[in-house]
Amino acid sequence: MTSFELHPQLAADTETVATWPLCEVLLIKDANYPWLVLVPARDGLRDFDDLSPEDMALATLEITRASKVLKSLFSPDKINVAALGNMVPQLHIHVIARFAHDASWPQPIWGVVPAKPYEASELDARLTVLRDAFEAT
Amino acid sequence: MTSFELHPQLAADTETVATWPLCEVLLIKDANYPWLVLVPARDGLRDFDDLSPEDMALATLEITRASKVLKSLFSPDKINVAALGNMVPQLHIHVIARFAHDASWPQPIWGVVPAKPYEASELDARLTVLRDAFEAT
């Protein structure tokens, strides 16, 4: 039993892609980038170093799994990984496929351009391709 | 033997604090934040998921060690951890102590305000306190 609850801001900004041993895997609803957020389903974590050693090992496996699927699906120029959380205090780890032609390149993506809504069909297609790829890994 | 060489931009922007089993630990010369960068001393790495499983385990230990020392020395409101590398392609992991009153809060620190040079005596003092704390961990 866990009393883990996703922070309402993360719930509002994302769609659920998968539930992994440690993390809820979410897609941020910003069509500018293939942008995942991994949220360890543990109560009361804020910083990456708050994870227990066992959970940190799981976190790195899941960051790696997410990164490798983004690479295989989208052939990005770079993967950005970050645990920031200055605004949403619940520990969450961004895993973002970046491209030399994307809206914020070469800057980090936060605060550079507004989120670009997905078309409904585009969002469905992206969720399907991600879910299929994660089931295959 | 390794042919690892620190990227010249990282060398120019930092002072060396310590050499750990995996990473060179560097202090970014920006007095706005206690800002460390961990650079795995391995050739040819770009993304976090390029680390071997063994090196990834070391990386998480070293991120944790750096985070906990920053917390004990500076009592920050948040630790930001990030592997971005859109401009400097050599894998490097930022570990930054953030404060609700710092120059960029609550935004991520990149591109918000210019770097603030340390006074020479202030830089020496910060390096000494960090090196002493790392020797004690």
Coordinates of C-alpha atoms in Angstrom, one line a residue:
Chain A
M1 CA 0.0 0.0 0.0
T2 CA 1.2 3.4 -0.8
S3 CA -0.3 6.8 -0.2
F4 CA 1.4 8.2 -3.2
E5 CA -0.5 10.9 -5.1
L6 CA 0.6 12.7 -8.2
H7 CA 1.0 16.4 -7.7
P8 CA -2.1 18.2 -9.2
Q9 CA 0.1 20.4 -11.4
L10 CA 1.9 17.3 -12.9
A11 CA -1.5 15.6 -13.3
A12 CA -2.8 18.7 -15.2
D13 CA 0.2 19.0 -17.5
T14 CA 0.5 15.4 -18.6
E15 CA -1.0 12.2 -19.9
T16 CA 0.0 8.8 -18.3
V17 CA 2.1 6.6 -20.5
A18 CA 3.1 3.7 -18.3
T19 CA 3.5 2.6 -14.7
W20 CA 7.0 1.2 -14.1
P21 CA 8.4 -0.5 -10.9
L22 CA 9.4 2.9 -9.5
C23 CA 8.0 5.6 -11.6
E24 CA 4.8 6.9 -13.2
V25 CA 5.8 7.7 -16.7
L26 CA 4.1 10.8 -18.0
L27 CA 4.0 12.7 -21.3
I28 CA 4.0 16.5 -21.0
K29 CA 1.4 18.0 -23.2
D30 CA 3.7 20.3 -25.1
A31 CA 4.1 19.4 -28.8
N32 CA 7.4 21.3 -29.0
Y33 CA 9.3 18.3 -27.7
P34 CA 8.9 14.6 -27.0
W35 CA 9.0 15.3 -23.2
L36 CA 8.6 12.6 -20.6
V37 CA 8.5 13.1 -16.8
L38 CA 9.3 10.2 -14.5
V39 CA 7.7 10.5 -11.0
P40 CA 8.9 8.0 -8.4
A41 CA 5.7 6.7 -6.7
R42 CA 7.0 7.4 -3.2
D43 CA 5.7 9.8 -0.7
G44 CA 7.5 12.9 0.4
L45 CA 10.5 13.0 -2.0
R46 CA 11.8 16.4 -3.2
D47 CA 15.4 16.0 -4.3
F48 CA 17.0 13.2 -6.4
D49 CA 19.3 12.4 -3.4
D50 CA 16.1 11.7 -1.2
L51 CA 15.7 8.4 -3.1
S52 CA 16.9 5.3 -1.1
P53 CA 19.8 3.5 -2.7
E54 CA 17.5 0.8 -4.0
D55 CA 15.1 3.3 -5.5
M56 CA 18.0 5.3 -7.0
A57 CA 19.2 2.2 -8.8
L58 CA 15.6 1.7 -10.2
A59 CA 15.5 5.4 -11.1
T60 CA 18.6 5.2 -13.2
L61 CA 17.3 2.0 -15.0
E62 CA 14.1 3.8 -15.7
I63 CA 15.8 7.0 -16.9
T64 CA 17.9 4.8 -19.2
R65 CA 14.9 3.0 -20.5
A66 CA 13.0 6.2 -21.2
S67 CA 16.1 7.8 -22.9
K68 CA 16.7 4.8 -25.1
V69 CA 13.1 4.6 -26.3
L70 CA 13.1 8.4 -27.1
K71 CA 16.4 7.8 -29.0
S72 CA 15.0 4.9 -31.0
L73 CA 11.7 6.5 -31.8
F74 CA 12.8 10.1 -32.5
S75 CA 16.5 10.1 -33.3
P76 CA 17.1 13.3 -31.2
D77 CA 20.4 15.2 -31.2
K78 CA 20.5 15.1 -27.4
I79 CA 18.7 13.8 -24.4
N80 CA 18.2 16.3 -21.5
V81 CA 17.7 14.7 -18.1
A82 CA 16.9 17.0 -15.1
A83 CA 15.4 16.9 -11.6
L84 CA 14.7 20.6 -10.9
G85 CA 11.4 21.0 -9.0
N86 CA 11.7 24.6 -7.9
M87 CA 8.0 25.1 -8.7
V88 CA 6.5 21.6 -8.2
P89 CA 8.1 20.2 -5.1
Q90 CA 7.2 16.5 -5.7
L91 CA 10.4 14.8 -7.1
H92 CA 10.0 14.4 -10.9
I93 CA 12.7 13.7 -13.5
H94 CA 12.4 15.3 -16.9
V95 CA 13.7 13.2 -19.9
I96 CA 13.5 15.2 -23.0
A97 CA 14.4 14.5 -26.6
R98 CA 16.1 17.6 -28.0
F99 CA 16.8 18.6 -31.6
A100 CA 19.1 21.2 -33.1
H101 CA 16.0 22.6 -34.8
D102 CA 13.6 22.6 -31.8
A103 CA 11.9 25.7 -30.4
S104 CA 14.4 26.3 -27.6
W105 CA 17.7 24.9 -28.9
P106 CA 20.4 25.1 -27.6
Q107 CA 18.9 26.5 -24.4
P108 CA 17.2 24.3 -21.8
I109 CA 13.5 24.2 -22.5
W110 CA 12.1 25.8 -19.4
G111 CA 10.7 29.3 -19.8
V112 CA 11.9 29.8 -23.4
V113 CA 8.7 29.4 -25.5
P114 CA 5.1 28.7 -24.4
A115 CA 3.8 25.1 -24.4
K116 CA 2.4 24.2 -27.8
P117 CA -0.8 22.2 -27.5
Y118 CA -1.0 18.8 -29.3
E119 CA -3.8 18.3 -31.8
A120 CA -6.0 15.5 -30.3
S121 CA -5.1 13.0 -33.0
E122 CA -1.4 13.9 -32.7
L123 CA -1.5 13.3 -28.9
D124 CA -3.2 10.0 -29.4
A125 CA -0.7 8.9 -31.9
R126 CA 2.3 9.9 -29.7
L127 CA 0.9 8.1 -26.7
T128 CA 0.3 5.0 -28.8
V129 CA 3.8 4.9 -30.2
L130 CA 5.3 5.5 -26.8
R131 CA 3.2 2.8 -25.1
D132 CA 4.0 0.3 -27.8
A133 CA 7.7 1.1 -27.6
F134 CA 7.7 0.7 -23.8
E135 CA 5.9 -2.5 -23.9
A136 CA 8.6 -3.8 -26.3
T137 CA 11.5 -2.9 -23.9
Chain B
M1 CA 45.2 4.6 -18.6
T2 CA 42.5 6.9 -19.9
S3 CA 42.6 9.5 -22.7
F4 CA 40.0 11.5 -20.9
E5 CA 40.4 15.3 -21.4
L6 CA 38.1 17.9 -19.9
H7 CA 36.3 19.9 -22.5
P8 CA 38.0 23.3 -22.8
Q9 CA 34.8 25.2 -22.1
L10 CA 34.3 23.3 -18.9
A11 CA 37.9 23.9 -18.0
A12 CA 37.6 27.6 -18.6
D13 CA 34.4 28.0 -16.5
T14 CA 35.4 26.0 -13.5
E15 CA 37.9 25.3 -10.7
T16 CA 38.7 21.7 -9.8
V17 CA 37.4 20.7 -6.3
A18 CA 38.1 16.9 -6.2
T19 CA 38.7 13.8 -8.3
W20 CA 36.3 11.0 -7.4
P21 CA 36.2 7.4 -8.6
L22 CA 34.1 8.3 -11.6
C23 CA 33.9 12.1 -11.8
E24 CA 36.0 15.2 -11.8
V25 CA 34.2 17.5 -9.4
L26 CA 34.3 21.1 -10.6
L27 CA 33.0 24.4 -9.2
I28 CA 31.4 26.8 -11.7
K29 CA 32.9 30.3 -11.3
D30 CA 29.5 31.9 -10.8
A31 CA 29.0 33.4 -7.4
N32 CA 25.2 33.5 -7.8
Y33 CA 24.9 29.8 -6.7
P34 CA 26.9 27.1 -5.1
W35 CA 27.2 25.2 -8.4
L36 CA 29.0 22.0 -9.0
V37 CA 29.5 20.1 -12.2
L38 CA 30.4 16.4 -12.1
V39 CA 32.2 15.1 -15.3
P40 CA 32.6 11.4 -15.6
A41 CA 36.2 10.8 -16.6
R42 CA 35.4 8.6 -19.6
D43 CA 35.9 9.2 -23.2
G44 CA 33.1 9.9 -25.7
L45 CA 30.1 10.1 -23.4
R46 CA 27.3 12.6 -24.3
D47 CA 24.1 11.5 -22.7
F48 CA 23.4 10.2 -19.1
D49 CA 22.3 6.9 -20.6
D50 CA 25.6 6.5 -22.4
L51 CA 27.1 5.5 -19.0
S52 CA 27.7 1.8 -18.4
P53 CA 25.6 0.3 -15.7
E54 CA 28.6 0.2 -13.3
D55 CA 29.5 3.8 -14.1
M56 CA 25.8 4.9 -13.7
A57 CA 25.8 3.4 -10.2
L58 CA 29.0 5.4 -9.4
A59 CA 27.4 8.5 -10.9
T60 CA 24.4 8.3 -8.6
L61 CA 26.6 7.8 -5.6
E62 CA 28.6 10.8 -6.6
I63 CA 25.5 13.0 -7.3
T64 CA 24.2 12.0 -3.9
R65 CA 27.5 12.8 -2.2
A66 CA 27.7 16.2 -3.9
S67 CA 24.1 17.0 -3.1
K68 CA 24.4 16.0 0.6
V69 CA 27.5 18.2 1.0
L70 CA 25.8 21.2 -0.6
K71 CA 22.8 20.6 1.7
S72 CA 25.0 20.4 4.8
L73 CA 27.1 23.4 3.9
F74 CA 24.6 25.8 2.5
S75 CA 21.1 24.6 3.7
P76 CA 19.5 25.3 0.3
D77 CA 15.8 25.2 -0.4
K78 CA 16.3 22.8 -3.3
I79 CA 19.0 20.8 -5.2
N80 CA 18.8 20.9 -9.0
V81 CA 20.4 18.0 -10.8
A82 CA 20.7 18.1 -14.6
A83 CA 22.5 16.6 -17.5
L84 CA 21.8 18.9 -20.4
G85 CA 24.8 19.4 -22.6
N86 CA 23.2 21.0 -25.7
M87 CA 26.2 23.4 -25.9
V88 CA 29.1 21.5 -24.4
P89 CA 28.7 17.9 -25.7
Q90 CA 30.9 16.2 -23.1
L91 CA 28.6 14.5 -20.5
H92 CA 28.5 16.7 -17.4
I93 CA 26.0 16.7 -14.6
H94 CA 25.1 19.9 -12.8
V95 CA 24.4 19.8 -9.1
I96 CA 23.3 23.2 -7.9
A97 CA 22.2 24.5 -4.5
R98 CA 19.1 26.7 -5.0
F99 CA 17.6 29.3 -2.7
A100 CA 14.2 30.9 -2.8
H101 CA 16.1 34.3 -2.8
D102 CA 18.7 33.5 -5.5
A103 CA 19.1 35.4 -8.7
S104 CA 17.0 33.0 -10.9
W105 CA 14.5 31.5 -8.5
P106 CA 12.2 29.7 -9.3
Q107 CA 13.4 29.3 -12.8
P108 CA 16.2 26.9 -13.8
I109 CA 19.5 28.9 -13.7
W110 CA 20.6 28.7 -17.3
G111 CA 20.3 31.9 -19.3
V112 CA 18.4 33.9 -16.7
V113 CA 21.1 36.2 -15.3
P114 CA 24.8 36.6 -16.3
A115 CA 27.4 34.8 -14.3
K116 CA 28.6 36.8 -11.3
P117 CA 32.4 36.6 -10.8
Y118 CA 33.7 35.5 -7.4
E119 CA 36.1 37.8 -5.5
A120 CA 39.4 36.0 -5.4
S121 CA 39.2 35.6 -1.6
E122 CA 35.6 34.4 -1.8
L123 CA 36.5 31.8 -4.5
D124 CA 39.4 30.5 -2.4
A125 CA 37.2 30.3 0.7
R126 CA 34.5 28.4 -1.2
L127 CA 36.9 25.9 -2.7
T128 CA 38.5 25.3 0.8
V129 CA 35.1 24.7 2.5
L130 CA 34.0 22.3 -0.3
R131 CA 37.3 20.4 -0.4
D132 CA 37.3 20.1 3.4
A133 CA 33.7 18.9 3.4
F134 CA 34.4 16.3 0.6
E135 CA 37.4 15.0 2.4
A136 CA 35.2 14.4 5.4
T137 CA 32.5 12.4 3.5

